[in-house]
Short mmCIF file of C-alpha atoms and ligand atoms in Angstrom, two decimals:
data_model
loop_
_atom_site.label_atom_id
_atom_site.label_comp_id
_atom_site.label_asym_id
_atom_site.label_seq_id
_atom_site.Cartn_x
_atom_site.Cartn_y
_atom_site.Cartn_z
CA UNK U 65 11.90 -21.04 -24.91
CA UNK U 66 8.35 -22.05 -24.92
CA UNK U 67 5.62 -20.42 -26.56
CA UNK U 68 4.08 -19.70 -23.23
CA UNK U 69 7.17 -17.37 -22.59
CA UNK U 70 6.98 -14.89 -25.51
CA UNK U 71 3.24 -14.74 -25.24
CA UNK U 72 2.13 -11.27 -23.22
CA UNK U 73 1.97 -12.10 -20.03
CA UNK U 74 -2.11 -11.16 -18.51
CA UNK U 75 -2.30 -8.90 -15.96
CA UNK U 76 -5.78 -7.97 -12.90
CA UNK U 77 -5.38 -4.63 -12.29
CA UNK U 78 -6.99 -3.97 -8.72
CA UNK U 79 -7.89 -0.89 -7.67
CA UNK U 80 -7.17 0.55 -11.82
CA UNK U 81 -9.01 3.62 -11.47
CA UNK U 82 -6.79 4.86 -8.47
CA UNK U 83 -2.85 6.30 -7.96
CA UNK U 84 -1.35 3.24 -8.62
CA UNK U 85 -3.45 2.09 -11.02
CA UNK U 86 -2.86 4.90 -13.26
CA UNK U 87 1.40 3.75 -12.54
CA UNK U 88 0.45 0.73 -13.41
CA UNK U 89 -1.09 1.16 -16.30
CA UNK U 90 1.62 3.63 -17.58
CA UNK U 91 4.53 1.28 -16.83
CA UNK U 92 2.44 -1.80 -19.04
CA UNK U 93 1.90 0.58 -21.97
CA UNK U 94 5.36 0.75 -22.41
CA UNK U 95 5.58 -2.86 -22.79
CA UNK U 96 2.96 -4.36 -25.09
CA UNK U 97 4.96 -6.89 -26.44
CA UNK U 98 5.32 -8.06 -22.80
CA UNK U 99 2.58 -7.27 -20.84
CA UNK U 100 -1.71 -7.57 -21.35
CA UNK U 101 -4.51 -5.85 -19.04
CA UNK U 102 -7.06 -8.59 -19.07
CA UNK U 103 -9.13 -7.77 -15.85
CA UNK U 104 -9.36 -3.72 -14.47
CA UNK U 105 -11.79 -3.19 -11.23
CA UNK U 106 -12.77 -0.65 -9.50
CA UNK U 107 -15.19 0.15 -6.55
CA UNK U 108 -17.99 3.10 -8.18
CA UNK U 109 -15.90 5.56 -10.61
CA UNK U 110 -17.80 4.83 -13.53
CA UNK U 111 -16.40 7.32 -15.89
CA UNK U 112 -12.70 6.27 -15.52
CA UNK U 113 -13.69 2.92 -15.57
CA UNK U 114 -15.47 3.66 -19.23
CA UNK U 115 -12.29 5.24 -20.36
CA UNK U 116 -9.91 2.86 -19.37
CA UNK U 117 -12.00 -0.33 -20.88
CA UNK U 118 -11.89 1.99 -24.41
CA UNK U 119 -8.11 2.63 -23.95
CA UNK U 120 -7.53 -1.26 -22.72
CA UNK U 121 -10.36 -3.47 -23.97
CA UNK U 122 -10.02 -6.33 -21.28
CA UNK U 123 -11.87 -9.04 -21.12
CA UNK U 124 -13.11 -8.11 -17.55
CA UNK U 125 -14.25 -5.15 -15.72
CA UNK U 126 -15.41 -5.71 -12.36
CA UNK U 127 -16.97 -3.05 -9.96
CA UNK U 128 -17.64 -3.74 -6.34
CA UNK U 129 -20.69 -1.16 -6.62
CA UNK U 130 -23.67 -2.88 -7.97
CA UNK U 131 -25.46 0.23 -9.60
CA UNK U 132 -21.94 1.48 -10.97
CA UNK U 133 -21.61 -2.03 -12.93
CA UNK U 134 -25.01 -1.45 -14.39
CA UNK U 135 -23.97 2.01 -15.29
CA UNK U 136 -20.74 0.69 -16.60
CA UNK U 137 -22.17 -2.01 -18.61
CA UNK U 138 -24.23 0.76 -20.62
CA UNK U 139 -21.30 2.49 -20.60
CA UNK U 140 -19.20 0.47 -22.54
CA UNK U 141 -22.19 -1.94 -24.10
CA UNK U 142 -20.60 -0.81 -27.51
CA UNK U 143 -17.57 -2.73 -26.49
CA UNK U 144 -18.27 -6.70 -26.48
CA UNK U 145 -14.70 -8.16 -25.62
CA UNK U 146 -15.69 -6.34 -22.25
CA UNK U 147 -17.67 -8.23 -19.80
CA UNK U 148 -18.78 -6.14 -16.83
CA UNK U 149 -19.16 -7.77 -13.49
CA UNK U 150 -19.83 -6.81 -9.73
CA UNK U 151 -19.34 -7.14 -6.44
CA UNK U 152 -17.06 -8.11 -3.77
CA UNK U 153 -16.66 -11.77 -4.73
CA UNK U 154 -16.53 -11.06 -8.20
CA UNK U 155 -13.23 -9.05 -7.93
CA UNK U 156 -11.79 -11.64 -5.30
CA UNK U 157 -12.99 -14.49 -8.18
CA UNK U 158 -11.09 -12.49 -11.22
CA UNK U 159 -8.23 -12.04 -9.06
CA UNK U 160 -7.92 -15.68 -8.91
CA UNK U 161 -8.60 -16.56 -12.90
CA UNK U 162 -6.63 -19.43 -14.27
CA UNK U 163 -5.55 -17.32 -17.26
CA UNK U 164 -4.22 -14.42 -15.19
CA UNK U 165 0.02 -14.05 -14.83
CA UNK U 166 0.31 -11.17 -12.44
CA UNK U 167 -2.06 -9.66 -9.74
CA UNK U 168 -1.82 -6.49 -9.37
CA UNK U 169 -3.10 -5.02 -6.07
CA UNK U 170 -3.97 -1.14 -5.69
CA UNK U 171 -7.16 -1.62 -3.74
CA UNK U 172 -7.41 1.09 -0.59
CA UNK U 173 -7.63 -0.15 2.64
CA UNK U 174 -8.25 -4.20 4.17
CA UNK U 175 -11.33 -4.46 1.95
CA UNK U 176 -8.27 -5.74 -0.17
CA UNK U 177 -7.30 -8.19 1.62
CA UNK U 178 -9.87 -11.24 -0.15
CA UNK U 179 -8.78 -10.50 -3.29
CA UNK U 180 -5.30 -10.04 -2.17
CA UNK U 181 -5.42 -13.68 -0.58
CA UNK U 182 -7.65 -15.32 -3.98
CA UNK U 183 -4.43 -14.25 -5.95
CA UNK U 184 -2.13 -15.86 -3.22
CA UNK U 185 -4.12 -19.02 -2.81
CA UNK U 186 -4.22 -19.25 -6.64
CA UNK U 187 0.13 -19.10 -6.39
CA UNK U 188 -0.65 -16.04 -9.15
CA UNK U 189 2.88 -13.33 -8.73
CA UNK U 190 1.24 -11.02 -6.49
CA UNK U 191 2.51 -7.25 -6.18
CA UNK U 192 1.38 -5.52 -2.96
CA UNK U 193 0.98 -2.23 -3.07
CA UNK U 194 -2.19 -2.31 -0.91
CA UNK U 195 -0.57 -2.13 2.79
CA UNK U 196 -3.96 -2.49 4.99
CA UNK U 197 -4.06 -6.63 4.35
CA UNK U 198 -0.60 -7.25 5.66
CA UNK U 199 -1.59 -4.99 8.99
CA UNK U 200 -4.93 -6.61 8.95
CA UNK U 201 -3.41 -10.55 8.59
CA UNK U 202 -0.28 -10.17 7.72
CA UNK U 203 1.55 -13.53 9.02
CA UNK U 204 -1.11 -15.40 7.06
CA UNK U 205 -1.21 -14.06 4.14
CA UNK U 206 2.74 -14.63 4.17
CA UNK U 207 2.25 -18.21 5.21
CA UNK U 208 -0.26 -18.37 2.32
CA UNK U 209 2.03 -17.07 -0.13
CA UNK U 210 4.50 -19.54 1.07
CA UNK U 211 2.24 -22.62 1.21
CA UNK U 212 0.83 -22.05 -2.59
CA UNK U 213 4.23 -20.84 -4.24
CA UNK U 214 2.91 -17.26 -4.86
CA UNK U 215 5.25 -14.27 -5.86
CA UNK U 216 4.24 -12.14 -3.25
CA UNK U 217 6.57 -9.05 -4.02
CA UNK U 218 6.02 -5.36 -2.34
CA UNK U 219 5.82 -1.97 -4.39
CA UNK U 220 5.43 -0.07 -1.73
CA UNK U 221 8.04 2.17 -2.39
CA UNK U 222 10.35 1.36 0.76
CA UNK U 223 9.63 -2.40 1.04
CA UNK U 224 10.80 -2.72 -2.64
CA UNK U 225 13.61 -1.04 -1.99
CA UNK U 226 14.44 -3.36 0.84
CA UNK U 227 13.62 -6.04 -0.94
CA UNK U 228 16.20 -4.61 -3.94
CA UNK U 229 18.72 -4.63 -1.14
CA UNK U 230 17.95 -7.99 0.66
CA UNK U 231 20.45 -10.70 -0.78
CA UNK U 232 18.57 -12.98 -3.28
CA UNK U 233 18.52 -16.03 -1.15
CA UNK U 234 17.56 -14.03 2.03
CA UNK U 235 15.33 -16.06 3.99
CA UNK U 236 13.19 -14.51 7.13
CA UNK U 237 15.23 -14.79 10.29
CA UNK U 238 18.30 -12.87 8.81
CA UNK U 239 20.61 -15.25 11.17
CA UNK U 240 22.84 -16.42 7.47
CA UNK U 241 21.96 -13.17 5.62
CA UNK U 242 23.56 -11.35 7.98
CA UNK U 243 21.38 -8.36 7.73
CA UNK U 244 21.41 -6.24 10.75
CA UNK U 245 18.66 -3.66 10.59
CA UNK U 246 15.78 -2.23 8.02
CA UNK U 247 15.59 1.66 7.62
CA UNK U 248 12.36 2.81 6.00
CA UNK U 249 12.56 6.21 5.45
CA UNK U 250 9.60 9.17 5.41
CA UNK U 251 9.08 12.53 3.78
CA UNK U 252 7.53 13.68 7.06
CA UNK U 253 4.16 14.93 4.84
CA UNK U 254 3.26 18.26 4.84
CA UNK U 255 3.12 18.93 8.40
CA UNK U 256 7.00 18.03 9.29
CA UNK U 257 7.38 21.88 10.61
CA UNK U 258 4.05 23.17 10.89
CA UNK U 259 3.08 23.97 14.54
CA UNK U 260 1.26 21.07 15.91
CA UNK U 261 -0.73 24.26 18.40
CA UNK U 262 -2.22 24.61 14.64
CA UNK U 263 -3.25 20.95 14.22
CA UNK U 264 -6.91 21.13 14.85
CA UNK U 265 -7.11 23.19 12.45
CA UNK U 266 -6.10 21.30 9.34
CA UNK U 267 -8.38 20.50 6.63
CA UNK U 268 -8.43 17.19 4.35
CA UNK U 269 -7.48 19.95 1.46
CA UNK U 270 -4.03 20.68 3.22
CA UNK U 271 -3.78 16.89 4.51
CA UNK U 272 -3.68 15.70 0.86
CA UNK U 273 -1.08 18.03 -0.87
CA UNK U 274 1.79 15.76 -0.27
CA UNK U 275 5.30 17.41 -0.63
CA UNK U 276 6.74 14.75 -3.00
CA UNK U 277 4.05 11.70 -4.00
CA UNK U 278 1.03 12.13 -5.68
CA UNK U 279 -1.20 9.57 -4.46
CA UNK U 280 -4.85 8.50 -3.17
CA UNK U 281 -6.37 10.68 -0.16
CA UNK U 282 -6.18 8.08 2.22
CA UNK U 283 -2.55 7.03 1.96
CA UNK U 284 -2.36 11.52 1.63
CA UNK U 285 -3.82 11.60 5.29
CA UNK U 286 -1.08 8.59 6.72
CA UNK U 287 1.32 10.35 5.17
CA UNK U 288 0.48 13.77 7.04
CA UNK U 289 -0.70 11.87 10.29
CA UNK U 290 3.03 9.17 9.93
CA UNK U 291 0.23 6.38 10.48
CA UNK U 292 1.30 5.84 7.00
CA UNK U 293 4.92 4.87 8.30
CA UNK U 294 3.60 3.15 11.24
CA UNK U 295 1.66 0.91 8.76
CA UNK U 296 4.85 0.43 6.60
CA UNK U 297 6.86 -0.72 9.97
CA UNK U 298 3.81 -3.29 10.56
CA UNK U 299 4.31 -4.08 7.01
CA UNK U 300 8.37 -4.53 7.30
CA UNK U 301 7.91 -5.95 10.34
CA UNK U 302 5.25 -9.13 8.58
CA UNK U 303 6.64 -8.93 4.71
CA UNK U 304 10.28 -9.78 5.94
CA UNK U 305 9.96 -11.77 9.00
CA UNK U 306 12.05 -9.34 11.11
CA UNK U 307 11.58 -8.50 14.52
CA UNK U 308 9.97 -4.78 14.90
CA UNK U 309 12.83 -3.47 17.03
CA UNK U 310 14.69 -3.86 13.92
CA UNK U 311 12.77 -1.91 11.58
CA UNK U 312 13.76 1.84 11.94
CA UNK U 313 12.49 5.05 10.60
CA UNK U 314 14.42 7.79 9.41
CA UNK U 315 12.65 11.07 8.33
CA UNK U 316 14.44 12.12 4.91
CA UNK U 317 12.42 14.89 3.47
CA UNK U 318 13.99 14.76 0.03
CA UNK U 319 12.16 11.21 -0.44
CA UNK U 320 15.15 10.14 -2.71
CA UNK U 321 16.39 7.25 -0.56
CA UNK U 322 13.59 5.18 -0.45
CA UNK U 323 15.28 1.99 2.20
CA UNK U 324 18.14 1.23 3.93
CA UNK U 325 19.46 -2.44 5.12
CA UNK U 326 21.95 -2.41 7.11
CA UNK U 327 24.64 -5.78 7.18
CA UNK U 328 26.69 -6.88 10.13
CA UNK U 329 29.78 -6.08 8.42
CA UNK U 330 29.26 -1.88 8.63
CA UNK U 331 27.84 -1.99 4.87
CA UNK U 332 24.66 0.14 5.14
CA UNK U 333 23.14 -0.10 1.39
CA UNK U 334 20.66 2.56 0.28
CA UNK U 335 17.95 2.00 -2.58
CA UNK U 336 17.46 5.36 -4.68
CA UNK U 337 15.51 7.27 -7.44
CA UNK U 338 13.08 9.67 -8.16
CA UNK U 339 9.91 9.52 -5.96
CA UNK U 340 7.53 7.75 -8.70
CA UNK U 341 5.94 4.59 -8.21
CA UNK U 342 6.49 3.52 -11.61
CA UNK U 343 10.41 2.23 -10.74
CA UNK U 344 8.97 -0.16 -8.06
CA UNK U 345 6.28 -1.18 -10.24
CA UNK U 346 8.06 -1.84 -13.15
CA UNK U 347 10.78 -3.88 -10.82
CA UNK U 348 8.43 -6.03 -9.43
CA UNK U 349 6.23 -6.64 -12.75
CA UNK U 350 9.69 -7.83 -14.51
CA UNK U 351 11.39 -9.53 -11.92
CA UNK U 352 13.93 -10.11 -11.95
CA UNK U 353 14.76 -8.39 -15.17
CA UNK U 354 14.58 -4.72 -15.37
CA UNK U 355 12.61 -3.12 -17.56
CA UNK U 356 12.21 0.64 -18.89
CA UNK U 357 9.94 2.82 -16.49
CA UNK U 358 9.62 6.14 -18.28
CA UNK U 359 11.54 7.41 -14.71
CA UNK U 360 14.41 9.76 -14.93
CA UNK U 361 17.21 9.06 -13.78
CA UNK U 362 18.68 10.79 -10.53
CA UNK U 363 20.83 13.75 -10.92
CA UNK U 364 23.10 13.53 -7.64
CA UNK U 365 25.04 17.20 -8.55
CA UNK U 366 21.46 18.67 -9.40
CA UNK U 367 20.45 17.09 -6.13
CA UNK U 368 23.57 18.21 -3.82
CA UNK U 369 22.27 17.34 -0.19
CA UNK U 370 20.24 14.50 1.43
CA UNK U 371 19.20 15.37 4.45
CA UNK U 372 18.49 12.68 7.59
CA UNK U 373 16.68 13.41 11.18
CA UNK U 374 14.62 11.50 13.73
CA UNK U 375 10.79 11.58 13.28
CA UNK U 376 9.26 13.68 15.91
CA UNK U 377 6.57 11.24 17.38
CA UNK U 378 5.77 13.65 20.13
CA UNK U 379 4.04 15.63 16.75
CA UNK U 380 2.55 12.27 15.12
CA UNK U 381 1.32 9.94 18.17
CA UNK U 382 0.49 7.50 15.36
CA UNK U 383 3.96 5.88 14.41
CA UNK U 384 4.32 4.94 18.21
CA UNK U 385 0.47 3.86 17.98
CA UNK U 386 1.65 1.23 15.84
CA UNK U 387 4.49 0.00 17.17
CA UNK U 388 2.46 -0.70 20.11
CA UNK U 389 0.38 -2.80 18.37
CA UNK U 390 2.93 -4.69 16.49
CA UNK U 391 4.35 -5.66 19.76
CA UNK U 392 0.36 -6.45 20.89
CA UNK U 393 0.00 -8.80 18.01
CA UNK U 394 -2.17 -9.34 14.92
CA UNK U 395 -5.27 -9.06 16.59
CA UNK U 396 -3.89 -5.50 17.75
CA UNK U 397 -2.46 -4.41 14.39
CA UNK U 398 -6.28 -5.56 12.77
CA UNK U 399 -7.74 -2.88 15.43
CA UNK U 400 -5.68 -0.25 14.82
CA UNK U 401 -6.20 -0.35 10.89
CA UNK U 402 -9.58 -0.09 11.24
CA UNK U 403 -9.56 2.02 13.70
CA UNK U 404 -7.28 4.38 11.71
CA UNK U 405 -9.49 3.51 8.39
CA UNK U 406 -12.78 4.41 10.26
CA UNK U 407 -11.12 7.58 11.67
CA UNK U 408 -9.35 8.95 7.91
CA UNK U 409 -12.50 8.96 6.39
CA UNK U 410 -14.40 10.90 9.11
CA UNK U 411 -11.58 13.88 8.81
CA UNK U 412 -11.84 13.34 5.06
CA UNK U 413 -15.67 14.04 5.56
CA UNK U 414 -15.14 17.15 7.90
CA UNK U 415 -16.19 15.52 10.77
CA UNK U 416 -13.21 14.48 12.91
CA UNK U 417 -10.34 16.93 13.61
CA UNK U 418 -6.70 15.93 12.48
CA UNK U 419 -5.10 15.99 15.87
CA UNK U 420 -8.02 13.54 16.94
CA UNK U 421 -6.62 10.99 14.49
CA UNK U 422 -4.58 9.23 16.84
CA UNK U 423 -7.16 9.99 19.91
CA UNK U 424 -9.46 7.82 18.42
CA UNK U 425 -6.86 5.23 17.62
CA UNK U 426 -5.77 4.88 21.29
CA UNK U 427 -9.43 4.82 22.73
CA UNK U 428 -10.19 2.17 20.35
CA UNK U 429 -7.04 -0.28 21.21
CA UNK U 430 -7.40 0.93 24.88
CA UNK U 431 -11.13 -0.18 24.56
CA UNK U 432 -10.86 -3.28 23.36
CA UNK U 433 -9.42 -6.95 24.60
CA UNK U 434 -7.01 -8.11 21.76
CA UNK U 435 -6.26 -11.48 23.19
CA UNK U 436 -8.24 -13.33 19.99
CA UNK U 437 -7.76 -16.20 18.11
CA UNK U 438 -5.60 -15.55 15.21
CA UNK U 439 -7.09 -17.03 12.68
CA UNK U 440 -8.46 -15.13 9.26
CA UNK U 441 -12.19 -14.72 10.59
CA UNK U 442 -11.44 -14.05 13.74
CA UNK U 443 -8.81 -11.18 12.59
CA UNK U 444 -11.53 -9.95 10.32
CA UNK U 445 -14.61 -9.90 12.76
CA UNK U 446 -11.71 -7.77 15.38
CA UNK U 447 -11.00 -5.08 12.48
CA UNK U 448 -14.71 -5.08 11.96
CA UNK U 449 -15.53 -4.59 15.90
CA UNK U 450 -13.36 -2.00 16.23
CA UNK U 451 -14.74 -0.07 13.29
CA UNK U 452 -17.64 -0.07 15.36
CA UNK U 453 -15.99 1.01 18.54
CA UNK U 454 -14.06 4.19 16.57
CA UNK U 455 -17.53 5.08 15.01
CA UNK U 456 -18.28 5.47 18.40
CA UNK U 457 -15.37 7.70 19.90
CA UNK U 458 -15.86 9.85 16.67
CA UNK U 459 -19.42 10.41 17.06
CA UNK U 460 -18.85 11.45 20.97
CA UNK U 461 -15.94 13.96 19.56
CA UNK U 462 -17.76 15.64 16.57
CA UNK U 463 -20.76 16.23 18.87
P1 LIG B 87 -6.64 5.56 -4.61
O1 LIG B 87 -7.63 6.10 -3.66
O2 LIG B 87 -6.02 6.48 -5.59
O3 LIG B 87 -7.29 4.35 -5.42
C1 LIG B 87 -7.98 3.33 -4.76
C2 LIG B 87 -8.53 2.31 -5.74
O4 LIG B 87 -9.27 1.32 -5.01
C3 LIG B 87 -9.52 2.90 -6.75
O5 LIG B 87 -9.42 2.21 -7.97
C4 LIG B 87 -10.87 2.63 -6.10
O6 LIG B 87 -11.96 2.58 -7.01
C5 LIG B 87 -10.61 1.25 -5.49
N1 LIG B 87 -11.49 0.98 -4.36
C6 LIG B 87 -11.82 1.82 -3.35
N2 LIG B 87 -12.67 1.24 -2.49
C7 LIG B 87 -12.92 0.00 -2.99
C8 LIG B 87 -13.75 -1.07 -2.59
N3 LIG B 87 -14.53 -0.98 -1.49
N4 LIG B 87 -13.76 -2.19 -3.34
C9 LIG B 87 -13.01 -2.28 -4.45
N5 LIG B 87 -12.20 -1.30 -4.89
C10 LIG B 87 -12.16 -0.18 -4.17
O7 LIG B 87 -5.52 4.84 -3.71
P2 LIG B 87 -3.96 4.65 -4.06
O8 LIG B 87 -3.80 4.15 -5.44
O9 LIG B 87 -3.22 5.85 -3.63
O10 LIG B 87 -3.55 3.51 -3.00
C11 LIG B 87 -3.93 2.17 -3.17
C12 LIG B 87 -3.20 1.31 -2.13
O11 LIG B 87 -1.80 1.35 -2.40
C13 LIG B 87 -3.36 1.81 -0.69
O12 LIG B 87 -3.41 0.71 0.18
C14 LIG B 87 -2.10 2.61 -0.44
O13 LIG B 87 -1.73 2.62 0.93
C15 LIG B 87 -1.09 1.83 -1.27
N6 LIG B 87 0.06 2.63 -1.74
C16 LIG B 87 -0.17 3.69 -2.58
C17 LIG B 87 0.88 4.47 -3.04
C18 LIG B 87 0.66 5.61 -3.99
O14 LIG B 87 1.62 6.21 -4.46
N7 LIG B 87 -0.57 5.96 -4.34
C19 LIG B 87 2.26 4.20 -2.59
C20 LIG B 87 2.38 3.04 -1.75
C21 LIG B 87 1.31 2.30 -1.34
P3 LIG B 87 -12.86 3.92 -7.30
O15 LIG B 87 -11.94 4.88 -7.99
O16 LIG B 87 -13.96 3.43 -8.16
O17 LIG B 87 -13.30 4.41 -5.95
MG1 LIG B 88 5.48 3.78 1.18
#
């Protein structure tokens, strides 16, 4: 064993300040023989950022808000291991660091996606919790990961438990794995028997109290819209190389099975455990070893039932939203993220209603012409345009 083995292995924390930053961050403190926070970033939370440099000393803390890093740096100026840096480029730049081992990245929404490809391009192991890139530019940042020998490995709940189930030489195409179908299941969010004559109604407040996962108010709102599982098909769908007609969705509100991959032979294999995002975490920082997650383990007895039905997508338009615009292409699947991104945070700000989610989402693909080149500008300047286009349709509706 070399010496470069049994030394700690340095980990960019993306997005620490967040949900699964604060996994992230619990999972590594269990490890310290194994595992080092050298870079933490966040976008303007100064205060957790100031705690979590005094808890973790890294080398590097990087906001994307300019006057939070100045607040930060007098923050924490009685800490000098700690340099403070900002800005977009500076995150994307410490992402990429020759001395960094993993990536970790728990950025919200496609303003993830530079720093997601700087660790790619830099072949660093790479674990994806941030969804929005893969919609956003998905087949590139795969190719990418490919072309420079990156780890690119999902902890998004289901796609880590697919990828748990997937056969270790499983290459995309299936044809020799002989995998059959993906299951990704849902909770069905807090709305799963609510009257949907009631859905205007809904406030951000009742969006975000999520029946089983604690987690970040945007990824709340997809959860109680399903966009959230319509993203995770796209996802599926780009991080396996599987056509879309074979990714399914089951609603299982128990959120103990987390995947399901079906093989030609009649074997349907299930991934399980608590609902924390700790397990996949841990699994993908230790791959593939398996390390301790401070996750208890699942009682089946105290459990007793698992319960199975079909999502309802007459009550969440979004799910069939994006399976449109899987079948439309990347240019379509870059529109409908920002589309959707644009129209969270206006019902997060009181200004859009809930059940005008996926209204805006349709006028914006309807409204635009998604037959674009498919390269990584071009993808980015479409996501971009039809922010502007859903700022629009949201304006016109909260009039
Ligand atoms: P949170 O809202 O809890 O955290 C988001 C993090 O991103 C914060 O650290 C925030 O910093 C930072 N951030 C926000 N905007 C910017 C920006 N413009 N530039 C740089 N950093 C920014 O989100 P979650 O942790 O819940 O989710 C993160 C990602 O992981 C999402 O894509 C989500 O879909 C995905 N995911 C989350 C799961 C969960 O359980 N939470 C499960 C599966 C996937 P600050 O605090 O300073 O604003
Ligand atoms: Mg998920």
């Amino acid at each position: 064993m070399n010496g470069r083995q049994s030394a700690p292995q340095r980990i960019c924390l993306l997005g620490a300040t967040g949900s699964i930053g604060r996994s992230t961050l619990d999972v590594i403190a269990r490890h310290p023989q194994r595992f080092e926070v050298s870079v933490l970033t966040a976008c303007s939370n100064v205060d957790e950022m100031a705690r979590l440099c005094r808890i973790h000393r890294p080398e590097l803390a990087v906001m994307a808000d300019a006057n939070a890093g100045g607040l930060l740096a007098k923050a924490i100026a009685d800490i000098p291991e700690t340099e403070v840096m900002v800005g977009d480029k500076a995150i994307a730049q410490a992402a990429a660091m020759s001395d960094i081992d993993i990536v970790v990245a728990g950025i919200v929404g496609s303003v993830g996606l530079a720093p997601c490809l700087a660790a790619v391009q830099a072949g660093k192991r790479v674990l994806l919790a941030n969804k929005e890139p893969l919609v956003v530019a998905g087949e590139l940042l795969m190719a990418e990961a490919r072309r420079c020998g990156a780890d690119l490995l999902p902890i998004d709940s289901e796609h880590n438990g697919i990828f748990q189930l997937l056969p270790a030489d499983y290459t995309p195409g299936l044809q020799s794995s002989g995998v059959e179908r993906l299951t990704l299941t849902a909770s069905g969010g807090p709305f799963r028997r609510r009257d949907p004559g009631t859905f205007a109604t809904i406030t951000p407040q009742e969006a975000c109290r999520h029946p089983n996962w604690s987690m970040g108010e945007k990824i709340s709102v997809d959860s109680a819209s399903m966009m959230n599982k319509g993203l995770e098909v796209i996802e599926a769908a780009r991080f396996f190389g599987i056509e879309a007609d074979r990714v399914d969705v089951v609603v299982h509100p128990q959120s103990l099975v987390h995947a399901l991959v079906q093989y030609r032979d009649g074997s349907m294999l299930a991934q399980m455990g608590n609902p924390d995002m700790r397990t996949p975490i841990a699994h993908a920082l230790a791959w593939p070893q398996r390390i301790e997650a401070g996750v208890k383990a699942l009682d089946l007895v105290a459990v007793g039932q698992l319960d199975f039905e079909a999502p309802d997508e007459a009550r969440f338009p979004c799910l069939a939203l994006a399976r449109q615009a899987l079948a439309s292409g990347q240019a379509a699947t870059a529109a409908l993220n920002g589309a959707n991104e644009m129209a969270v945070a206006a019902f997060l700000r009181g200004e859009l209603r809930f059940d005008r989610l996926a209204t805006v989402i349709e006028q914006t693909l309807a409204a635009m012409d998604h037959a674009v080149a498919s390269g990584l500008e071009a993808l980015i300047a479409h996501e971009r345009e039809a922010k502007r286009q859903a700022s629009v349709f949201i304006a016109e509706w909260s009039r």
